[in-house]
Every structure is written in structure tokens, then in C-alpha cells.
Short mmCIF file of C-alpha atoms in Angstrom, two decimals:
data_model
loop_
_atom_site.label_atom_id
_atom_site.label_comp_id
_atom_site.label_asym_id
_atom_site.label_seq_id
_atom_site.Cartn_x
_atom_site.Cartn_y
_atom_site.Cartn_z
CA UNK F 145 104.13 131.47 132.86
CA UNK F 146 107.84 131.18 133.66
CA UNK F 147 110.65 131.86 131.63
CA UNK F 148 111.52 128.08 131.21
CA UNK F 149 108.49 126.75 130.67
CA UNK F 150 107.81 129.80 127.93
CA UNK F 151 110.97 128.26 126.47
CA UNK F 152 109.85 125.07 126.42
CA UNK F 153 106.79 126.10 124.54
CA UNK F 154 108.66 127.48 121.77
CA UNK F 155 111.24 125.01 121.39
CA UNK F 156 108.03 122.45 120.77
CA UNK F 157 106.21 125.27 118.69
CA UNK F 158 109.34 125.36 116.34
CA UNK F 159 109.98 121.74 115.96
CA UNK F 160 106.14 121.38 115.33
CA UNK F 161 106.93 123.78 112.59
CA UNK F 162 109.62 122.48 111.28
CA UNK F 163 108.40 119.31 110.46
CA UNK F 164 105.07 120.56 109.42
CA UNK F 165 107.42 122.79 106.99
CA UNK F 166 109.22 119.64 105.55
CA UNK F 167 106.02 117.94 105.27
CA UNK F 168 104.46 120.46 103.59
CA UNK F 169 107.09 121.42 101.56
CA UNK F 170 109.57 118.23 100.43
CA UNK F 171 108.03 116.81 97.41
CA UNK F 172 107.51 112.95 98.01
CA UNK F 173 109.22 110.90 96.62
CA UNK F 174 108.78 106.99 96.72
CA UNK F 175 110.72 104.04 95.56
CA UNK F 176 108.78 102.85 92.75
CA UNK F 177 105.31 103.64 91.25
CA UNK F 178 103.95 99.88 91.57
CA UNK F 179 101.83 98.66 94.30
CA UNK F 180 102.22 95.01 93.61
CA UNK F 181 99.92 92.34 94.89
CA UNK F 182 100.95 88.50 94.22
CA UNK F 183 98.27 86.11 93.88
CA UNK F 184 99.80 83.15 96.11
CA UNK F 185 99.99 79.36 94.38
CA UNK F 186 97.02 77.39 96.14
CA UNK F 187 94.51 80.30 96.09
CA UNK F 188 92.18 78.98 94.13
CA UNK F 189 92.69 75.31 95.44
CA UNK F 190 92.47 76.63 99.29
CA UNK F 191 88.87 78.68 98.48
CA UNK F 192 87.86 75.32 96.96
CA UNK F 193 88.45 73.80 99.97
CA UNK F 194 87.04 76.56 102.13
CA UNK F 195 89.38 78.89 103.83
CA UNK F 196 88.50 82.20 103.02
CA UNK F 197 91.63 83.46 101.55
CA UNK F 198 92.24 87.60 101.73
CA UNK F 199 94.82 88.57 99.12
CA UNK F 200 93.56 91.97 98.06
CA UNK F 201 92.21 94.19 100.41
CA UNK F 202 88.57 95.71 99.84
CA UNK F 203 90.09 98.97 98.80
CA UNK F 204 93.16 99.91 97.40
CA UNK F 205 94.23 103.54 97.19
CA UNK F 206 96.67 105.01 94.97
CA UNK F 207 97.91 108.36 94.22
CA UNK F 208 99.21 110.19 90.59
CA UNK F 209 102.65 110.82 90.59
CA UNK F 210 103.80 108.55 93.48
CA UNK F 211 102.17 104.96 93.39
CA UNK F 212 99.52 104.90 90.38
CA UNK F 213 100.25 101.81 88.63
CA UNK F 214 98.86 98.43 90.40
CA UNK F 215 100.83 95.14 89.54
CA UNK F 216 98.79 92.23 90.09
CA UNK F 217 100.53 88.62 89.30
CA UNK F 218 99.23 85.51 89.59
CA UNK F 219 101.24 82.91 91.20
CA UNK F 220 98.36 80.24 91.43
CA UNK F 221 98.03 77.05 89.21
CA UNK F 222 94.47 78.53 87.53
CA UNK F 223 93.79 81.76 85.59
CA UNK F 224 92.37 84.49 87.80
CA UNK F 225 90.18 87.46 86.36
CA UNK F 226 90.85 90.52 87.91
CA UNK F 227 88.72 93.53 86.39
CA UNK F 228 89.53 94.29 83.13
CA UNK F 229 91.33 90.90 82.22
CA UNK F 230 92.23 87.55 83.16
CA UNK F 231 95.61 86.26 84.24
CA UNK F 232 97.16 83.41 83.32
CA UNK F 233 99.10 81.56 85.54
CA UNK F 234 102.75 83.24 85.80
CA UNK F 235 101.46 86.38 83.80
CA UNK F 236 100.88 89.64 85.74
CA UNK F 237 99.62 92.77 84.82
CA UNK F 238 100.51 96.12 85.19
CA UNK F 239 97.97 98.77 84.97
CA UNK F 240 98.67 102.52 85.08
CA UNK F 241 96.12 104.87 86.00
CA UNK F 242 95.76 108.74 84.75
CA UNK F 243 93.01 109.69 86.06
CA UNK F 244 91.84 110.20 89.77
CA UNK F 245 88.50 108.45 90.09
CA UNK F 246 86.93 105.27 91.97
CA UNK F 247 88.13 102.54 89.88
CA UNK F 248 85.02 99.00 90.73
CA UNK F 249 86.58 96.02 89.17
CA UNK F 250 85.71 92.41 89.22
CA UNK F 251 88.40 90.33 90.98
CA UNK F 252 88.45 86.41 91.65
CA UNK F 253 91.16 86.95 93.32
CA UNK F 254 88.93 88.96 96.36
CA UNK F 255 86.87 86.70 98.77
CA UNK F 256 83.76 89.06 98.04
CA UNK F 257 84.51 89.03 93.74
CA UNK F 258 84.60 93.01 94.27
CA UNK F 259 87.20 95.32 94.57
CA UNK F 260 87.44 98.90 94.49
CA UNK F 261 90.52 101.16 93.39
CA UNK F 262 90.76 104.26 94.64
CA UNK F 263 92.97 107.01 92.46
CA UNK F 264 93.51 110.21 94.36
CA UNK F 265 95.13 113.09 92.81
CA UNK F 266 98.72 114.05 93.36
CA UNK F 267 99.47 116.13 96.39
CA UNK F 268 100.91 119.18 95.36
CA UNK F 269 99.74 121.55 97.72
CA UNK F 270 102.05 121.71 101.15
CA UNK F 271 98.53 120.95 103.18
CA UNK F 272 97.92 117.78 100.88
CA UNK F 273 101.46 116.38 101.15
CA UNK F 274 101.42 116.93 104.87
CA UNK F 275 97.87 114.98 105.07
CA UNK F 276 99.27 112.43 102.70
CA UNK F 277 102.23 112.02 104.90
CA UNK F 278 100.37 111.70 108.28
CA UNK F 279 98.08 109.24 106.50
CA UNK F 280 100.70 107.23 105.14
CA UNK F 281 102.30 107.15 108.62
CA UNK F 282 99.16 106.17 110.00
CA UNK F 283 98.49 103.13 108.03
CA UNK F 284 101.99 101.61 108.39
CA UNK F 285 101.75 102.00 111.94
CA UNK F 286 97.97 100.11 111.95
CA UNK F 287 99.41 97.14 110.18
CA UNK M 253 136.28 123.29 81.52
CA UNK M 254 134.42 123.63 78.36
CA UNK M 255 134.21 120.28 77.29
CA UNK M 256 133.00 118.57 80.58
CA UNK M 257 130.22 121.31 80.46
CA UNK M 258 129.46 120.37 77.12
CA UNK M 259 129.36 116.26 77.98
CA UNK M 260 127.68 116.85 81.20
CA UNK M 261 125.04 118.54 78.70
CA UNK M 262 124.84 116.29 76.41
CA UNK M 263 124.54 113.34 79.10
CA UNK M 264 121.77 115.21 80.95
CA UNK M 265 119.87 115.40 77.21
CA UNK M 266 120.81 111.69 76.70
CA UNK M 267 118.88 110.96 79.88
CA UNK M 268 116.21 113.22 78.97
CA UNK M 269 115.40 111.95 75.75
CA UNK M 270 115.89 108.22 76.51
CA UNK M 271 113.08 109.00 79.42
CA UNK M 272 111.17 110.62 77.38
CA UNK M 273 111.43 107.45 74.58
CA UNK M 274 110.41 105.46 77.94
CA UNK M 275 107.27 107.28 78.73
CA UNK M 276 106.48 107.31 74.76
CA UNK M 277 106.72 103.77 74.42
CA UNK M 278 104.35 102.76 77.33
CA UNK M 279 101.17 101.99 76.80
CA UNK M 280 97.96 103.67 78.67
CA UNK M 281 96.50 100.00 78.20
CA UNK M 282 97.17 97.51 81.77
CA UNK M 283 99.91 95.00 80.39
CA UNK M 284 99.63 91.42 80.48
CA UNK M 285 103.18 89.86 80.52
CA UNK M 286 104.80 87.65 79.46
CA UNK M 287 102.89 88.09 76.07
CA UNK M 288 100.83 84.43 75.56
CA UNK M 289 98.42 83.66 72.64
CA UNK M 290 95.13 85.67 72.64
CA UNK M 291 92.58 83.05 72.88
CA UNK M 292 90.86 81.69 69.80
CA UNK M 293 87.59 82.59 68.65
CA UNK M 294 85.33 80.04 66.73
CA UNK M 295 82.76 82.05 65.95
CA UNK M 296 80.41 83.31 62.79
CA UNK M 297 81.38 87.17 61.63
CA UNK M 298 78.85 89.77 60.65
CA UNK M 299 80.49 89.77 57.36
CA UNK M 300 79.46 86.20 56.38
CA UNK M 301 82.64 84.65 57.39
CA UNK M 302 83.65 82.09 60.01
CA UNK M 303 84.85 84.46 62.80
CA UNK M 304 88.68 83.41 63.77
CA UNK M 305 91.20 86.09 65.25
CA UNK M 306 94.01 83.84 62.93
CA UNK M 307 91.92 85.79 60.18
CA UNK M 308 93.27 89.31 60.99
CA UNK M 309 96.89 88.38 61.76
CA UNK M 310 99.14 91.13 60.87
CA UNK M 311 96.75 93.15 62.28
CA UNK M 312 96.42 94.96 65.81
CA UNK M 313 93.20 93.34 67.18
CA UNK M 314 90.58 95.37 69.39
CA UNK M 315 87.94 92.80 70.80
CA UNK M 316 85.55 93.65 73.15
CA UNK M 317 82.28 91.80 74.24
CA UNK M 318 78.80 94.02 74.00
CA UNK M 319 75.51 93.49 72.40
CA UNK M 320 73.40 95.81 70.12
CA UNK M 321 70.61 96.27 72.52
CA UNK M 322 73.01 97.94 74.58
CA UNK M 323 72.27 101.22 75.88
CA UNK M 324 75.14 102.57 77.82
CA UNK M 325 78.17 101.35 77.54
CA UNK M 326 78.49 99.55 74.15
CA UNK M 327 77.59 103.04 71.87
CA UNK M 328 80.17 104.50 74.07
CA UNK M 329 82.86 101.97 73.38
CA UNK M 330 82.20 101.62 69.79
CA UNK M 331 82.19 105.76 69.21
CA UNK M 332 85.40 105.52 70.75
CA UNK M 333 86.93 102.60 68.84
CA UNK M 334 85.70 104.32 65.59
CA UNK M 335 87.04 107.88 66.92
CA UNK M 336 90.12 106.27 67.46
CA UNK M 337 90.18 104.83 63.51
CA UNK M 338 89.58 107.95 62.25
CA UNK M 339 92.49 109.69 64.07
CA UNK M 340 94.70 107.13 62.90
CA UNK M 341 94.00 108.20 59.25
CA UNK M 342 95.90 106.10 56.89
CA UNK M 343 96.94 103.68 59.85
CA UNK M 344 94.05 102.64 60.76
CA UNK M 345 94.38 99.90 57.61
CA UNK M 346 96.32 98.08 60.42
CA UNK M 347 94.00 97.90 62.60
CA UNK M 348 90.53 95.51 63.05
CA UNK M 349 87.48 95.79 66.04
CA UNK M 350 85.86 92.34 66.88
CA UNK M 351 83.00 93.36 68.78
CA UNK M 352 81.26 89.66 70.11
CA UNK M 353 77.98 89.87 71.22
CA UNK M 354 77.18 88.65 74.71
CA UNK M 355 72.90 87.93 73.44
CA UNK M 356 73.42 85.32 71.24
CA UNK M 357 69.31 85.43 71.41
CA UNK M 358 68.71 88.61 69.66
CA UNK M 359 72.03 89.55 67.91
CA UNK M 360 72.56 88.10 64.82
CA UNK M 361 75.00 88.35 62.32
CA UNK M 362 72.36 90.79 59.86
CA UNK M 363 71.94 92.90 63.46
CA UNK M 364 75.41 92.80 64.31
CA UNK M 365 76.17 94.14 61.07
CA UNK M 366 73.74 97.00 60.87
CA UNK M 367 74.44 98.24 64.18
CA UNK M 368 78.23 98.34 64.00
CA UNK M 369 78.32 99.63 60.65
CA UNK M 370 76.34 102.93 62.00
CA UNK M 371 79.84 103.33 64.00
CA UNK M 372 82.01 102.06 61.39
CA UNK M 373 81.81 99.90 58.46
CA UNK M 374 84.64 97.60 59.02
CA UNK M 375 84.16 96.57 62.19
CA UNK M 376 83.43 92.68 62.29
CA UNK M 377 80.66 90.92 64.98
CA UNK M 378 81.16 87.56 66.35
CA UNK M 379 77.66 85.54 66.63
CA UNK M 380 77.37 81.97 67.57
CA UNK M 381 75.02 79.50 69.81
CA UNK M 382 74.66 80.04 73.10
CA UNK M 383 77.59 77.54 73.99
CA UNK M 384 80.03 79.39 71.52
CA UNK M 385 79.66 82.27 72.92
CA UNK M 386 80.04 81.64 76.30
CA UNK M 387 83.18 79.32 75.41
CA UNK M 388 84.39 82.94 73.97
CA UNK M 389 83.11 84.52 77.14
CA UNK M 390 84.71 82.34 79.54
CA UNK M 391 88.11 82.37 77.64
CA UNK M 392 88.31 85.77 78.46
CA UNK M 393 87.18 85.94 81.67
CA UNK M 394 83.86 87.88 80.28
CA UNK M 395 81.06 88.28 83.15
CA UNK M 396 77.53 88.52 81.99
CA UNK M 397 74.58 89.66 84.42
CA UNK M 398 71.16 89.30 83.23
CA UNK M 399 68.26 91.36 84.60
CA UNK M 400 64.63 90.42 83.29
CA UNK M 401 61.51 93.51 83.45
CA UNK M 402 58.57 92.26 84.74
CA UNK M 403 57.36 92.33 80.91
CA UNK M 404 59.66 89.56 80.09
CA UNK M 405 62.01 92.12 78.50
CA UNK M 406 65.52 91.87 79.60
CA UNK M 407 68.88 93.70 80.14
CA UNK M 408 72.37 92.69 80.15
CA UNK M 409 75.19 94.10 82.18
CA UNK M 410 78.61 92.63 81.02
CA UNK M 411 82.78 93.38 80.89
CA UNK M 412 83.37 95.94 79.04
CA UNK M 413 87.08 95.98 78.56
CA UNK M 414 88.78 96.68 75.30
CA UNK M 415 91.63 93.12 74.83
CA UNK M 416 94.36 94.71 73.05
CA UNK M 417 96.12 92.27 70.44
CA UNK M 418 99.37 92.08 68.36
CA UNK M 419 100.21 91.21 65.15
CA UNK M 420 100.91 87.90 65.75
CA UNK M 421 97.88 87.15 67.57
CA UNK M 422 99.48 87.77 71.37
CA UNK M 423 96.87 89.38 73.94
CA UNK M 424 99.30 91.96 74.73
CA UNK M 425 96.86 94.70 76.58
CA UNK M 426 93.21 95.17 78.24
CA UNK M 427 92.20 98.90 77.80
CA UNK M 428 89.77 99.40 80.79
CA UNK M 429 86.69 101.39 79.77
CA UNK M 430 86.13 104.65 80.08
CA UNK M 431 89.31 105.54 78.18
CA UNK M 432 89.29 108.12 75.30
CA UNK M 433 90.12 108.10 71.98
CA UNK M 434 93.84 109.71 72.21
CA UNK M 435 94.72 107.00 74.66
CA UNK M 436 93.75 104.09 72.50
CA UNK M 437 95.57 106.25 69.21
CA UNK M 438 98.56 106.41 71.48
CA UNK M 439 99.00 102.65 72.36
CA UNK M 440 97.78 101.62 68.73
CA UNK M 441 100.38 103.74 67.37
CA UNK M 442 102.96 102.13 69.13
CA UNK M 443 101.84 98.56 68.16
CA UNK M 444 101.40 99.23 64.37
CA UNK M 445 104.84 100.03 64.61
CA UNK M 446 106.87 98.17 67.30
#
């Protein structure tokens, strides 16, 4: 191997490392703790007619510490149950979570009337946040 | 020198404590907002009494939809309700469980009121007709699945979500289940007083 390419090597080897390190080792931090869904004005009125509205995806995944607290509100004309309650119209609700666990909740709001939370616990070890981070990168770039 | 040490201090322990008052004052409960009227129930009690939430105003409210025959989640529920009573000690005067049935067929009021008062003695029942209680049901967004044995005997599966209300009759908070007792003495301790 020559000496350049040798170089080359490293100087990928150590930028591979250091962003693995700040992965790993920066504690995330994110803007707010809320994942907020907003029930649009019509839903109800446009599954009446027949288009299969999506609003919620099937899953939703949250972590402790950085986004554990879903906000759902409900913009439509109707009340709309979701899990544990239903919403009038204009009111939202804000529900924190504590505990990781797979969270199965009723939901009009959901073409299938199902949805399924998702709490994971908070990545504290440099391997989680680094698995947490790639993920997270992941999914924004999949949208 | 001195005293900008001493107000950076005290501004760092202003911060701290008025986070801390944050975190104190939020409830475990999801949050409904803005605040509208719970509801009303028009129901019969297990105590003999027309069943109306207007009854226990002035009083935190936790209603939640079960029936006796229940075998899993309702004993739950009520052992934590009545844990959650017990920890309040001399608060708990401020405090009232509805528990509705969802089998108007086999719960009435004399069963509703044996099998709550084997939990505790002053929670109330709500028994109706069929069509009151699944007015009640349907006001609260209460799903009931029934699933009949082949002996004709039948099972219920229903919501089983703890509605959370103020003094003056607001539905303020849904307490998912599967919550324990502290959590519920937590939030209830910062309704009796707010």
C-alpha cells in the first residue's frame, strides 16, 4: 500500500471516528419534547365521503428524555376519540409518557381505528445515541 | 466581584426552583385543553340516588367505565383508585370515583354496590337502561366489545381510561391505564389544591 493512499485511509479512519465520537458522546438535545399531530378540519367529513384520509401514521415512536409527550389536536368540526379520550373540536391533548412500553390506543382519527405508540427508553449509552442518531437521520431522509 | 457571584447564584436557584415548581405542577394524566364541561351523567347511583356528576361538585371526579364481571382490568383499576384514597389520607374527603358500568344487563345498582364497596366504600356506580348507558358511553367516547362463549355466557372488553375532573365539573385529564397509585396521588394532589 503506498504512502498516500495509507494516508488517505487514516484521514477517513479519523473522521469516521470523530463523528462516531460526537455521536456517541454529545447528549441530544431536541427543540421541544412534543410530537404534535393536528387533526385537519374536514377529516371526518372527507372519510364520510370516502377518501381514505392518513393523519397518524400506524406507529409512532417516541423516546424518554427527548420527544415523550404526543400532542394530538383536533382541528375538525366533530369530536374525535383518540385512545384514552375524546377531543372536542379545538381541544388537544397532551399526553406525557414515563414509561418505555408499546402504548395500543383506539384512534378515529387513524384510517384502520388502531394505533400503536411506541416509547423507547432514553439513549444514554454512546452506542444508543449513535443508533438513535443514524436512525433519526434515516427517517428524515425517507420522507 | 462578590455580589455578582452571589446574584448569579441566586438567579441560577431562581431558575432551578421555578423548574422544579414546573415539573411539580404537571400532571402524569394526558391534558385536555382548553378545559370544557365534563359531560353530564343521567344515571341511577349505587347509593340509591339519581347519578349526576353536578352532585359531587367541589369535588375532584375520577370516572371510569367497567363492569363487575370484570376480570382483568376493572379489579386492577379500582385497587388502584382505592390505593390512591388511602395515600391521600385526610385528602381524600375531596375526592369521589364514579365507576359506570358498561353491562347494564347484569350490573345493578345492589351489584354495583357490593362489588365496589369490597375496594372502597365510597365509591358510587352509575346503572341505567341500556340507552342511558350508552348515551354515557358515547359522550365519552367509551368503546365496548362484546364476545359471547359458545354457552351463551359473555365477556366484555371496554375503555378503560381513568377521566380526570375538577371542581367545577371541567374534564380536565384522562389517566391512561396501567398507571399506579403515586401517579394518580400526584395529579390529585395538585387538583385538590390548585
Amino acid at each position: 500500500m503506498n504512502r498516500s493512499l495509507r494516508r488517505s485511509l487514516l484521514v477517513v479512519l479519523a473522521a469516521f471516528a470523530a463523528v462516531a465520537g460526537w455521536a456517541g458522546f454529545t447528549p441530544i438535545h431536541l427543540e421541544t419534547r412534543e410530537q404534535a399531530f393536528d387533526i385537519p378540519q374536514g377529516t371526518y367529513a372527507r372519510r364520510r365521503a370516502g377518501d381514505l384520509v392518513e393523519i397518524l401514521p400506524d406507529r409512532i415512536r417516541l423516546t424518554l428524555g427527548l420527544n415523550d409527550v404526543l400532542l394530538i389536536r383536533n382541528h375538525d368540526d366533530v369530536p374525535q376519540t383518540f385512545g384514552p379520550t375524546i377531543m372536542m373540536p379545538g381541544q388537544s391533548f397532551r399526553l406525557p409518557f414515563e414509561r418505555a412500553a408499546s402504548y395500543q390506543f383506539v384512534c378515529t382519527a387513524h384510517a384502520s381505528g388502531q394505533l400503536t405508540i411506541d416509547v423507547e427508553p432514553e439513549p444514554v449509552t454512546p452506542w444508543a445515541r449513535i443508533h438513535w442518531r443514524v436512525r433519526a437521520w434515516w427517517e428524515s431522509h425517507k420522507k | 466581584m462578590t455580589r455578582a457571584l452571589l446574584c448569579s447564584l441566586l438567579l441560577a436557584a431562581g431558575f432551578a426552583s421555578a423548574a422544579a415548581t414546573a415539573q411539580e405542577t404537571q400532571l402524569k394524566a394526558g391534558v385536555l385543553t382548553p378545559v370544557m364541561p365534563a359531560p353530564e351523567l343521567k344515571l341511577s347511583g349505587s347509593d340509591g340516588q339519581p347519578l349526576s356528576l353536578a352532585r359531587f361538585r367541589g369535588k375532584v371526579v375520577l370516572l371510569a367505565f367497567g363492569f363487575s364481571n370484570c376480570g382483568e382490568v376493572c379489579p386492577i383499576t379500582l385497587a388502584t383508585l382505592a390505593g390512591a384514597r388511602r395515600k391521600l389520607g385526610a385528602e381524600a374527603g375531596g375526592v369521589q370515583v364514579v365507576y359506570v358500568t358498561v353491562d347494564p344487563q347484569r350490573d345493578d345498582a345492589a351489584q354495583m354496590r357490593k362489588y365496589l364497596a369490597s375496594f372502597d366504600p365510597t365509591f358510587v356506580g352509575g346503572v341505567g337502561t341500556i340507552a342511558q348507558i350508552e348515551t354515557a358511553e358515547k359522550s365519552y367516547g367509551i368503546s365496548v366489545s362484546r364476545k359471547v362463549y359458545p354457552d351463551g355466557k359473555y365477556t366484555l372488553g371496554h375503555s378503560s381510561s381513568i377521566y380526570i375532573i375538577d371542581r367545577d365539573g371541567g374534564l380536565r385529564a384522562v389517566m391512561p391505564y396501567g398507571h399506579p397509585v403515586d401517579d394518580f396521588v400526584h395529579d390529585l394532589k395538585i387538583l385538590l389544591r390548585g
